C-alpha atoms as a printed R data frame, in Angstrom:
    type eleno elety resid chain resno       x       y       z
1   ATOM     1    CA   UNK     A     1  -1.872 -14.540  -1.535
2   ATOM     2    CA   UNK     A     2   1.062 -16.087  -3.361
3   ATOM     3    CA   UNK     A     3   3.697 -13.572  -4.399
4   ATOM     4    CA   UNK     A     4   2.409 -10.090  -5.122
5   ATOM     5    CA   UNK     A     5  -1.204  -9.583  -6.139
6   ATOM     6    CA   UNK     A     6  -1.319  -7.296  -9.190
7   ATOM     7    CA   UNK     A     7  -3.779  -4.441  -8.817
8   ATOM     8    CA   UNK     A     8  -4.483  -1.348 -10.897
9   ATOM     9    CA   UNK     A     9  -5.943   1.809  -9.363
10  ATOM    10    CA   UNK     A    10  -7.533   4.668 -11.280
11  ATOM    11    CA   UNK     A    11  -7.498   8.178  -9.808
12  ATOM    12    CA   UNK     A    12 -10.406  10.547 -10.354
13  ATOM    13    CA   UNK     A    13  -8.513  13.173 -12.322
14  ATOM    14    CA   UNK     A    14  -5.127  14.427 -13.459
15  ATOM    15    CA   UNK     A    15  -2.790  14.515 -10.478
16  ATOM    16    CA   UNK     A    16  -3.441  16.982  -7.667
17  ATOM    17    CA   UNK     A    17  -2.071  17.091  -4.136
18  ATOM    18    CA   UNK     A    18  -4.651  14.800  -2.509
19  ATOM    19    CA   UNK     A    19  -3.259  11.945  -4.614
20  ATOM    20    CA   UNK     A    20   0.200  12.087  -3.029
21  ATOM    21    CA   UNK     A    21  -0.460   9.442  -0.328
22  ATOM    22    CA   UNK     A    22  -1.121   6.788  -2.980
23  ATOM    23    CA   UNK     A    23   2.293   7.448  -4.519
24  ATOM    24    CA   UNK     A    24   3.823   7.519  -1.037
25  ATOM    25    CA   UNK     A    25   2.376   4.058  -0.366
26  ATOM    26    CA   UNK     A    26   3.871   2.900  -3.662
27  ATOM    27    CA   UNK     A    27   7.362   4.295  -3.132
28  ATOM    28    CA   UNK     A    28   7.568   3.397   0.572
29  ATOM    29    CA   UNK     A    29   6.625  -0.175  -0.386
30  ATOM    30    CA   UNK     A    30   3.531  -0.048   1.816
31  ATOM    31    CA   UNK     A    31   1.553  -1.836  -0.873
32  ATOM    32    CA   UNK     A    32   4.347  -4.318  -1.487
33  ATOM    33    CA   UNK     A    33   4.529  -5.175   2.216
34  ATOM    34    CA   UNK     A    34   0.777  -5.777   2.094
35  ATOM    35    CA   UNK     A    35   1.300  -8.296  -0.721
36  ATOM    36    CA   UNK     A    36   0.260  -6.012  -3.576
37  ATOM    37    CA   UNK     A    37   1.858  -4.954  -6.851
38  ATOM    38    CA   UNK     A    38  -0.018  -1.698  -7.452
39  ATOM    39    CA   UNK     A    39  -0.006   0.508 -10.537
40  ATOM    40    CA   UNK     A    40  -1.698   3.927 -10.506
41  ATOM    41    CA   UNK     A    41  -3.342   5.651 -13.450
42  ATOM    42    CA   UNK     A    42  -4.742   9.175 -13.761
43  ATOM    43    CA   UNK     A    43  -8.417   9.705 -14.534
44  ATOM    44    CA   UNK     A    44 -10.728  11.961 -16.528
45  ATOM    45    CA   UNK     A    45 -13.399  12.689 -13.942
46  ATOM    46    CA   UNK     A    46 -15.174  10.582 -11.350
47  ATOM    47    CA   UNK     A    47 -18.161   9.798 -13.594
48  ATOM    48    CA   UNK     A    48 -15.868   8.339 -16.260
49  ATOM    49    CA   UNK     A    49 -13.753   6.437 -13.748
50  ATOM    50    CA   UNK     A    50 -16.896   5.004 -12.113
51  ATOM    51    CA   UNK     A    51 -17.727   3.359 -15.453
52  ATOM    52    CA   UNK     A    52 -14.160   2.086 -15.901
53  ATOM    53    CA   UNK     A    53 -14.158   0.501 -12.438
54  ATOM    54    CA   UNK     A    54 -17.681  -0.824 -12.983
55  ATOM    55    CA   UNK     A    55 -16.526  -2.539 -16.167
56  ATOM    56    CA   UNK     A    56 -13.661  -4.114 -14.235
57  ATOM    57    CA   UNK     A    57 -10.922  -2.594 -16.406
58  ATOM    58    CA   UNK     A    58  -9.393  -1.183 -13.218
59  ATOM    59    CA   UNK     A    59 -10.898  -2.876 -10.148
60  ATOM    60    CA   UNK     A    60 -10.335   0.064  -7.778
61  ATOM    61    CA   UNK     A    61 -10.841   3.812  -8.137
62  ATOM    62    CA   UNK     A    62 -10.440   6.937  -6.047
63  ATOM    63    CA   UNK     A    63 -13.591   8.806  -6.959
64  ATOM    64    CA   UNK     A    64 -16.294  11.103  -5.666
65  ATOM    65    CA   UNK     A    65 -19.008   9.299  -3.725
66  ATOM    66    CA   UNK     A    66 -21.727  11.292  -5.499
67  ATOM    67    CA   UNK     A    67 -20.584   9.667  -8.760
68  ATOM    68    CA   UNK     A    68 -20.620   6.326  -6.951
69  ATOM    69    CA   UNK     A    69 -24.260   6.811  -5.932
70  ATOM    70    CA   UNK     A    70 -25.235   7.829  -9.472
71  ATOM    71    CA   UNK     A    71 -23.438   4.802 -10.933
72  ATOM    72    CA   UNK     A    72 -25.023   2.296  -8.540
73  ATOM    73    CA   UNK     A    73 -28.452   3.792  -9.238
74  ATOM    74    CA   UNK     A    74 -27.766   3.098 -12.930
75  ATOM    75    CA   UNK     A    75 -26.917  -0.532 -12.182
76  ATOM    76    CA   UNK     A    76 -23.117  -0.242 -12.361
77  ATOM    77    CA   UNK     A    77 -21.538  -2.727  -9.902
78  ATOM    78    CA   UNK     A    78 -19.609  -0.457  -7.523
79  ATOM    79    CA   UNK     A    79 -19.144  -0.432  -3.768
80  ATOM    80    CA   UNK     A    80 -17.342   2.121  -1.594
81  ATOM    81    CA   UNK     A    81 -14.756   0.433   0.639
82  ATOM    82    CA   UNK     A    82 -13.030   3.373   2.365
83  ATOM    83    CA   UNK     A    83 -13.913   7.021   3.034
84  ATOM    84    CA   UNK     A    84 -11.155   9.573   2.578
85  ATOM    85    CA   UNK     A    85 -12.271  13.153   1.809
86  ATOM    86    CA   UNK     A    86 -15.446  14.964   2.890
87  ATOM    87    CA   UNK     A    87 -16.792  18.513   2.970
88  ATOM    88    CA   UNK     A    88 -14.289  20.111   0.594
89  ATOM    89    CA   UNK     A    89 -16.806  22.164  -1.396
90  ATOM    90    CA   UNK     A    90 -16.346  25.888  -0.860
91  ATOM    91    CA   UNK     A    91 -17.098  29.352  -2.192
92  ATOM    92    CA   UNK     A    92 -14.004  31.316  -3.229
93  ATOM    93    CA   UNK     A    93 -13.947  35.102  -3.483
94  ATOM    94    CA   UNK     A    94 -11.280  37.797  -3.460
95  ATOM    95    CA   UNK     A    95  -9.723  38.811  -0.146
96  ATOM    96    CA   UNK     A    96 -10.179  42.406  -1.313
97  ATOM    97    CA   UNK     A    97 -13.947  41.904  -1.694
98  ATOM    98    CA   UNK     A    98 -14.680  38.892   0.500
99  ATOM    99    CA   UNK     A    99 -17.979  37.048   0.367
100 ATOM   100    CA   UNK     A   100 -18.277  35.745   3.910
101 ATOM   101    CA   UNK     A   101 -21.650  33.996   3.819
102 ATOM   102    CA   UNK     A   102 -24.059  32.548   1.232
103 ATOM   103    CA   UNK     A   103 -26.484  35.478   1.577
104 ATOM   104    CA   UNK     A   104 -23.726  37.798   0.330
105 ATOM   105    CA   UNK     A   105 -23.788  36.016  -3.049
106 ATOM   106    CA   UNK     A   106 -26.950  37.950  -3.913
107 ATOM   107    CA   UNK     A   107 -26.110  40.596  -6.503
108 ATOM   108    CA   UNK     A   108 -22.786  38.936  -7.376
109 ATOM   109    CA   UNK     A   109 -21.499  37.178 -10.499
110 ATOM   110    CA   UNK     A   110 -20.747  33.495  -9.831
111 ATOM   111    CA   UNK     A   111 -19.007  31.277 -12.412
112 ATOM   112    CA   UNK     A   112 -19.189  27.498 -12.854
113 ATOM   113    CA   UNK     A   113 -19.782  24.946 -15.600
114 ATOM   114    CA   UNK     A   114 -23.282  23.384 -15.458
115 ATOM   115    CA   UNK     A   115 -21.905  19.831 -15.192
116 ATOM   116    CA   UNK     A   116 -19.689  20.574 -12.181
117 ATOM   117    CA   UNK     A   117 -20.736  18.945  -8.931
118 ATOM   118    CA   UNK     A   118 -19.859  22.112  -6.993
119 ATOM   119    CA   UNK     A   119 -22.158  24.111  -9.263
120 ATOM   120    CA   UNK     A   120 -24.974  21.598  -8.879
121 ATOM   121    CA   UNK     A   121 -24.657  21.568  -5.102
122 ATOM   122    CA   UNK     A   122 -24.621  25.381  -4.965
123 ATOM   123    CA   UNK     A   123 -28.427  25.163  -5.091
124 ATOM   124    CA   UNK     A   124 -28.382  23.237  -1.799
125 ATOM   125    CA   UNK     A   125 -26.233  25.915  -0.155
126 ATOM   126    CA   UNK     A   126 -28.524  28.694  -1.357
127 ATOM   127    CA   UNK     A   127 -31.699  26.924  -0.262
128 ATOM   128    CA   UNK     A   128 -30.293  25.975   3.141
129 ATOM   129    CA   UNK     A   129 -29.446  29.624   3.798
130 ATOM   130    CA   UNK     A   130 -32.538  31.329   2.344
131 ATOM   131    CA   UNK     A   131 -30.639  32.925  -0.525
132 ATOM   132    CA   UNK     A   132 -32.656  34.227  -3.472
133 ATOM   133    CA   UNK     A   133 -31.018  32.422  -6.414
134 ATOM   134    CA   UNK     A   134 -32.696  34.809  -8.885
135 ATOM   135    CA   UNK     A   135 -30.536  37.602  -7.485
136 ATOM   136    CA   UNK     A   136 -27.286  35.819  -8.430
137 ATOM   137    CA   UNK     A   137 -25.797  36.402 -11.868
138 ATOM   138    CA   UNK     A   138 -24.532  33.043 -13.114
139 ATOM   139    CA   UNK     A   139 -21.731  32.831 -15.667
140 ATOM   140    CA   UNK     A   140 -21.325  29.394 -17.295
141 ATOM   141    CA   UNK     A   141 -17.795  29.053 -18.706
142 ATOM   142    CA   UNK     A   142 -16.545  25.798 -20.205
143 ATOM   143    CA   UNK     A   143 -15.526  23.083 -17.771
144 ATOM   144    CA   UNK     A   144 -12.156  24.010 -16.301
145 ATOM   145    CA   UNK     A   145 -12.424  27.684 -17.259
146 ATOM   146    CA   UNK     A   146 -13.953  29.138 -14.081
147 ATOM   147    CA   UNK     A   147 -10.525  29.880 -12.576
148 ATOM   148    CA   UNK     A   148  -9.739  32.081 -15.558
149 ATOM   149    CA   UNK     A   149 -13.104  33.864 -15.254
150 ATOM   150    CA   UNK     A   150 -12.337  34.596 -11.602
151 ATOM   151    CA   UNK     A   151  -8.750  35.731 -12.212
152 ATOM   152    CA   UNK     A   152  -9.868  38.005 -15.067
153 ATOM   153    CA   UNK     A   153 -12.422  39.657 -12.780
154 ATOM   154    CA   UNK     A   154 -15.404  38.452 -14.817
155 ATOM   155    CA   UNK     A   155 -16.713  36.554 -11.783
156 ATOM   156    CA   UNK     A   156 -16.730  37.658  -8.158
157 ATOM   157    CA   UNK     A   157 -17.018  34.133  -6.758
158 ATOM   158    CA   UNK     A   158 -16.753  30.492  -7.786
159 ATOM   159    CA   UNK     A   159 -17.920  27.281  -6.138
160 ATOM   160    CA   UNK     A   160 -14.904  25.013  -5.901
161 ATOM   161    CA   UNK     A   161 -13.120  22.260  -3.981
162 ATOM   162    CA   UNK     A   162 -10.887  23.659  -1.283
163 ATOM   163    CA   UNK     A   163  -8.246  20.961  -1.909
164 ATOM   164    CA   UNK     A   164  -7.943  21.781  -5.626
165 ATOM   165    CA   UNK     A   165  -8.725  25.319  -6.826
166 ATOM   166    CA   UNK     A   166  -7.547  27.354  -3.818
167 ATOM   167    CA   UNK     A   167  -3.908  26.422  -4.377
168 ATOM   168    CA   UNK     A   168  -4.215  26.852  -8.157
169 ATOM   169    CA   UNK     A   169  -5.529  30.408  -7.775
170 ATOM   170    CA   UNK     A   170  -3.023  31.336  -5.073
171 ATOM   171    CA   UNK     A   171  -0.227  30.192  -7.380
172 ATOM   172    CA   UNK     A   172  -1.510  32.726  -9.923
173 ATOM   173    CA   UNK     A   173  -1.087  35.453  -7.317
174 ATOM   174    CA   UNK     A   174  -4.711  35.722  -6.189
175 ATOM   175    CA   UNK     A   175  -5.419  36.704  -2.575
176 ATOM   176    CA   UNK     A   176  -8.438  34.689  -1.528
177 ATOM   177    CA   UNK     A   177 -11.206  34.412   0.990
178 ATOM   178    CA   UNK     A   178 -13.215  31.196   1.104
179 ATOM   179    CA   UNK     A   179 -15.764  29.402   3.246
180 ATOM   180    CA   UNK     A   180 -16.892  25.773   3.204
181 ATOM   181    CA   UNK     A   181 -20.395  24.624   2.298
182 ATOM   182    CA   UNK     A   182 -20.281  22.628   5.547
183 ATOM   183    CA   UNK     A   183 -19.794  25.852   7.528
184 ATOM   184    CA   UNK     A   184 -23.337  26.745   6.436
185 ATOM   185    CA   UNK     A   185 -25.217  23.479   6.868
186 ATOM   186    CA   UNK     A   186 -24.412  21.508   3.705
187 ATOM   187    CA   UNK     A   187 -22.414  18.395   4.648
188 ATOM   188    CA   UNK     A   188 -21.488  15.767   2.092
189 ATOM   189    CA   UNK     A   189 -18.841  13.155   1.481
190 ATOM   190    CA   UNK     A   190 -16.481  13.558  -1.437
191 ATOM   191    CA   UNK     A   191 -13.712  11.197  -2.553
192 ATOM   192    CA   UNK     A   192 -13.050   7.718  -1.305
193 ATOM   193    CA   UNK     A   193 -11.871   4.274  -2.355
194 ATOM   194    CA   UNK     A   194 -14.399   2.479  -4.543
195 ATOM   195    CA   UNK     A   195 -14.160  -0.990  -6.041
196 ATOM   196    CA   UNK     A   196 -15.855  -3.176  -8.600
197 ATOM   197    CA   UNK     A   197 -18.442  -5.031  -6.496
198 ATOM   198    CA   UNK     A   198 -17.891  -8.350  -8.281
199 ATOM   199    CA   UNK     A   199 -14.109  -8.084  -7.937
200 ATOM   200    CA   UNK     A   200 -14.440  -7.399  -4.193
201 ATOM   201    CA   UNK     A   201 -16.471 -10.571  -3.694
202 ATOM   202    CA   UNK     A   202 -13.643 -12.627  -5.202
203 ATOM   203    CA   UNK     A   203 -10.659 -10.675  -3.804
204 ATOM   204    CA   UNK     A   204 -11.495  -9.698  -0.234
205 ATOM   205    CA   UNK     A   205  -7.918 -10.075   1.015
206 ATOM   206    CA   UNK     A   206  -6.572  -7.807  -1.727
207 ATOM   207    CA   UNK     A   207  -9.297  -5.215  -1.109
208 ATOM   208    CA   UNK     A   208  -8.560  -5.165   2.607
209 ATOM   209    CA   UNK     A   209  -4.801  -4.913   2.009
210 ATOM   210    CA   UNK     A   210  -5.226  -1.993  -0.395
211 ATOM   211    CA   UNK     A   211  -7.605  -0.037   1.821
212 ATOM   212    CA   UNK     A   212  -5.487  -0.395   4.941
213 ATOM   213    CA   UNK     A   213  -2.189   0.431   3.220
214 ATOM   214    CA   UNK     A   214  -3.760   3.474   1.512
215 ATOM   215    CA   UNK     A   215  -5.312   4.808   4.709
216 ATOM   216    CA   UNK     A   216  -2.001   4.299   6.519
217 ATOM   217    CA   UNK     A   217  -0.340   6.309   3.754
218 ATOM   218    CA   UNK     A   218  -2.724   9.231   4.305
219 ATOM   219    CA   UNK     A   219  -1.745   9.221   7.984
220 ATOM   220    CA   UNK     A   220   1.960   9.093   7.048
221 ATOM   221    CA   UNK     A   221   1.495  11.953   4.580
222 ATOM   222    CA   UNK     A   222  -0.135  14.020   7.300
223 ATOM   223    CA   UNK     A   223   2.958  13.539   9.450
224 ATOM   224    CA   UNK     A   224   5.345  14.431   6.607
225 ATOM   225    CA   UNK     A   225   3.579  16.192   3.703
226 ATOM   226    CA   UNK     A   226   6.858  17.345   2.156
227 ATOM   227    CA   UNK     A   227   8.028  13.754   1.838
228 ATOM   228    CA   UNK     A   228   4.685  12.688   0.353
229 ATOM   229    CA   UNK     A   229   4.942  15.323  -2.383
230 ATOM   230    CA   UNK     A   230   8.588  14.473  -3.065
231 ATOM   231    CA   UNK     A   231   7.669  10.803  -3.530
232 ATOM   232    CA   UNK     A   232   4.821  11.710  -5.886
233 ATOM   233    CA   UNK     A   233   7.268  13.781  -7.955
234 ATOM   234    CA   UNK     A   234   9.789  10.939  -7.870
235 ATOM   235    CA   UNK     A   235   7.185   8.704  -9.519
236 ATOM   236    CA   UNK     A   236   5.791  11.426 -11.815
237 ATOM   237    CA   UNK     A   237   8.765  13.756 -12.522
238 ATOM   238    CA   UNK     A   238   6.806  16.109 -14.795
239 ATOM   239    CA   UNK     A   239   4.928  17.263 -11.680
240 ATOM   240    CA   UNK     A   240   8.078  18.897 -10.263
241 ATOM   241    CA   UNK     A   241   7.022  22.272 -11.681
242 ATOM   242    CA   UNK     A   242   3.795  22.043  -9.659
243 ATOM   243    CA   UNK     A   243   5.423  21.219  -6.319
244 ATOM   244    CA   UNK     A   244   4.185  24.237  -4.354
245 ATOM   245    CA   UNK     A   245   0.609  23.824  -5.624
246 ATOM   246    CA   UNK     A   246   0.629  20.099  -4.842
247 ATOM   247    CA   UNK     A   247   1.948  20.729  -1.332
248 ATOM   248    CA   UNK     A   248  -0.730  23.332  -0.609
249 ATOM   249    CA   UNK     A   249  -3.462  21.055  -2.025
250 ATOM   250    CA   UNK     A   250  -2.306  18.210   0.210
251 ATOM   251    CA   UNK     A   251  -2.272  20.425   3.301
252 ATOM   252    CA   UNK     A   252  -5.809  21.612   2.517
253 ATOM   253    CA   UNK     A   253  -6.875  17.969   2.242
254 ATOM   254    CA   UNK     A   254  -6.064  17.005   5.828
255 ATOM   255    CA   UNK     A   255  -8.958  18.833   7.581
256 ATOM   256    CA   UNK     A   256 -11.367  16.883   5.335
257 ATOM   257    CA   UNK     A   257 -10.387  13.414   6.557
258 ATOM   258    CA   UNK     A   258 -13.250  13.093   9.023
259 ATOM   259    CA   UNK     A   259 -16.918  14.059   9.179
260 ATOM   260    CA   UNK     A   260 -19.053  15.132  12.112
261 ATOM   261    CA   UNK     A   261 -20.425  11.575  12.264
262 ATOM   262    CA   UNK     A   262 -16.994   9.908  12.219
263 ATOM   263    CA   UNK     A   263 -15.118  12.267  14.550
264 ATOM   264    CA   UNK     A   264 -13.020  10.190  16.937
265 ATOM   265    CA   UNK     A   265 -13.745   6.980  15.035
266 ATOM   266    CA   UNK     A   266 -11.306   4.982  12.858
267 ATOM   267    CA   UNK     A   267 -10.087   6.792   9.738
268 ATOM   268    CA   UNK     A   268 -11.814   5.496   6.609
269 ATOM   269    CA   UNK     A   269 -14.961   4.392   8.403
270 ATOM   270    CA   UNK     A   270 -18.210   5.370   6.699
271 ATOM   271    CA   UNK     A   271 -21.319   6.398   8.633
272 ATOM   272    CA   UNK     A   272 -24.830   5.599   7.452
273 ATOM   273    CA   UNK     A   273 -25.884   9.169   8.267
274 ATOM   274    CA   UNK     A   274 -23.234  10.588   5.916
275 ATOM   275    CA   UNK     A   275 -24.404   8.394   3.033
276 ATOM   276    CA   UNK     A   276 -28.018   9.307   3.758
277 ATOM   277    CA   UNK     A   277 -27.231  13.032   3.782
278 ATOM   278    CA   UNK     A   278 -25.095  12.904   0.617
279 ATOM   279    CA   UNK     A   279 -27.764  10.963  -1.268
280 ATOM   280    CA   UNK     A   280 -30.491  13.313  -0.032
281 ATOM   281    CA   UNK     A   281 -28.610  16.274  -1.525
282 ATOM   282    CA   UNK     A   282 -28.378  14.456  -4.860
283 ATOM   283    CA   UNK     A   283 -32.086  13.636  -4.804
284 ATOM   284    CA   UNK     A   284 -33.039  17.241  -4.030
285 ATOM   285    CA   UNK     A   285 -30.499  19.155  -6.091
286 ATOM   286    CA   UNK     A   286 -28.393  16.785  -8.203
287 ATOM   287    CA   UNK     A   287 -30.998  15.145 -10.412
288 ATOM   288    CA   UNK     A   288 -30.708  11.659  -8.890
289 ATOM   289    CA   UNK     A   289 -33.908   9.886 -10.088
290 ATOM   290    CA   UNK     A   290 -34.414   7.627  -7.083
291 ATOM   291    CA   UNK     A   291 -32.737   6.632  -3.837
292 ATOM   292    CA   UNK     A   292 -30.412   3.641  -3.603
293 ATOM   293    CA   UNK     A   293 -30.561   1.343  -0.589
294 ATOM   294    CA   UNK     A   294 -27.621   2.497   1.546
295 ATOM   295    CA   UNK     A   295 -26.407  -1.059   2.205
296 ATOM   296    CA   UNK     A   296 -25.734  -1.399  -1.540
297 ATOM   297    CA   UNK     A   297 -23.454   1.631  -1.597
298 ATOM   298    CA   UNK     A   298 -20.740   0.841   0.943
299 ATOM   299    CA   UNK     A   299 -19.120  -1.579   3.339
300 ATOM   300    CA   UNK     A   300 -16.837  -0.976   6.335
301 ATOM   301    CA   UNK     A   301 -15.579  -4.565   6.140
302 ATOM   302    CA   UNK     A   302 -12.132  -3.522   4.945
303 ATOM   303    CA   UNK     A   303 -11.519  -0.613   7.312
304 ATOM   304    CA   UNK     A   304  -9.535  -1.348  10.470
305 ATOM   305    CA   UNK     A   305 -11.993  -0.887  13.342
């Protein structure tokens, strides 16, 4: 590549702690050393960003792999090129009245918006653990309002992502107990690096450079999370007020960087079994109309093996 290859990246949502490594890679010139001139934009949800990347407006996104599967099934040209986060879905309850297992959700009030992926996948958790869903009182607040329902005591539990809502609620003074879906038999991949499939075909060197620099940045952030958050704030100063939340979110991200199938294997590598399992959950509980051939969903070509 001559000079620096210009590349725009779209995050899944407004900034949260798991995004810090991308800003670390930017400020530490990890992208620049890889021959890239990267700009990062915030997103408005993985489903929306999947369409943006599919249209080629931003060739790369950091989005949920369930949204990737849905998009590819709809004919949107996407391909996953690096796995980052898996098994972050959890059930949050109060430490004063902890819900320690799915069966204990019976008789409780649980709040989530119908469109939320954590709410949709709750059905898988209940079924896997022989929970009678009819015995759970479901409260459906607006998207983004379940934290408030929990803090106000209107809900006794919420399905959430451990790397997002836990820190937000703790910052509000809540004392929490939580368990992961994966602790009770529901394993699924979450966010990773996804690219426009047509762009990848024409820009393999740039795709490889971005994936490897980004994955290296996640490793560097794990070694020095404080620095990673400081560099995010340096690039996005208005996030300074959220520093403690961002730091906690980043720390809660690190245990999610491998799956059972990829334990001991190179970071970022994707396993066929993980894609199969994630898609199966969508087919059974997430309204996915039909399965997508796994080879169309991902490639490990750009991960350092």
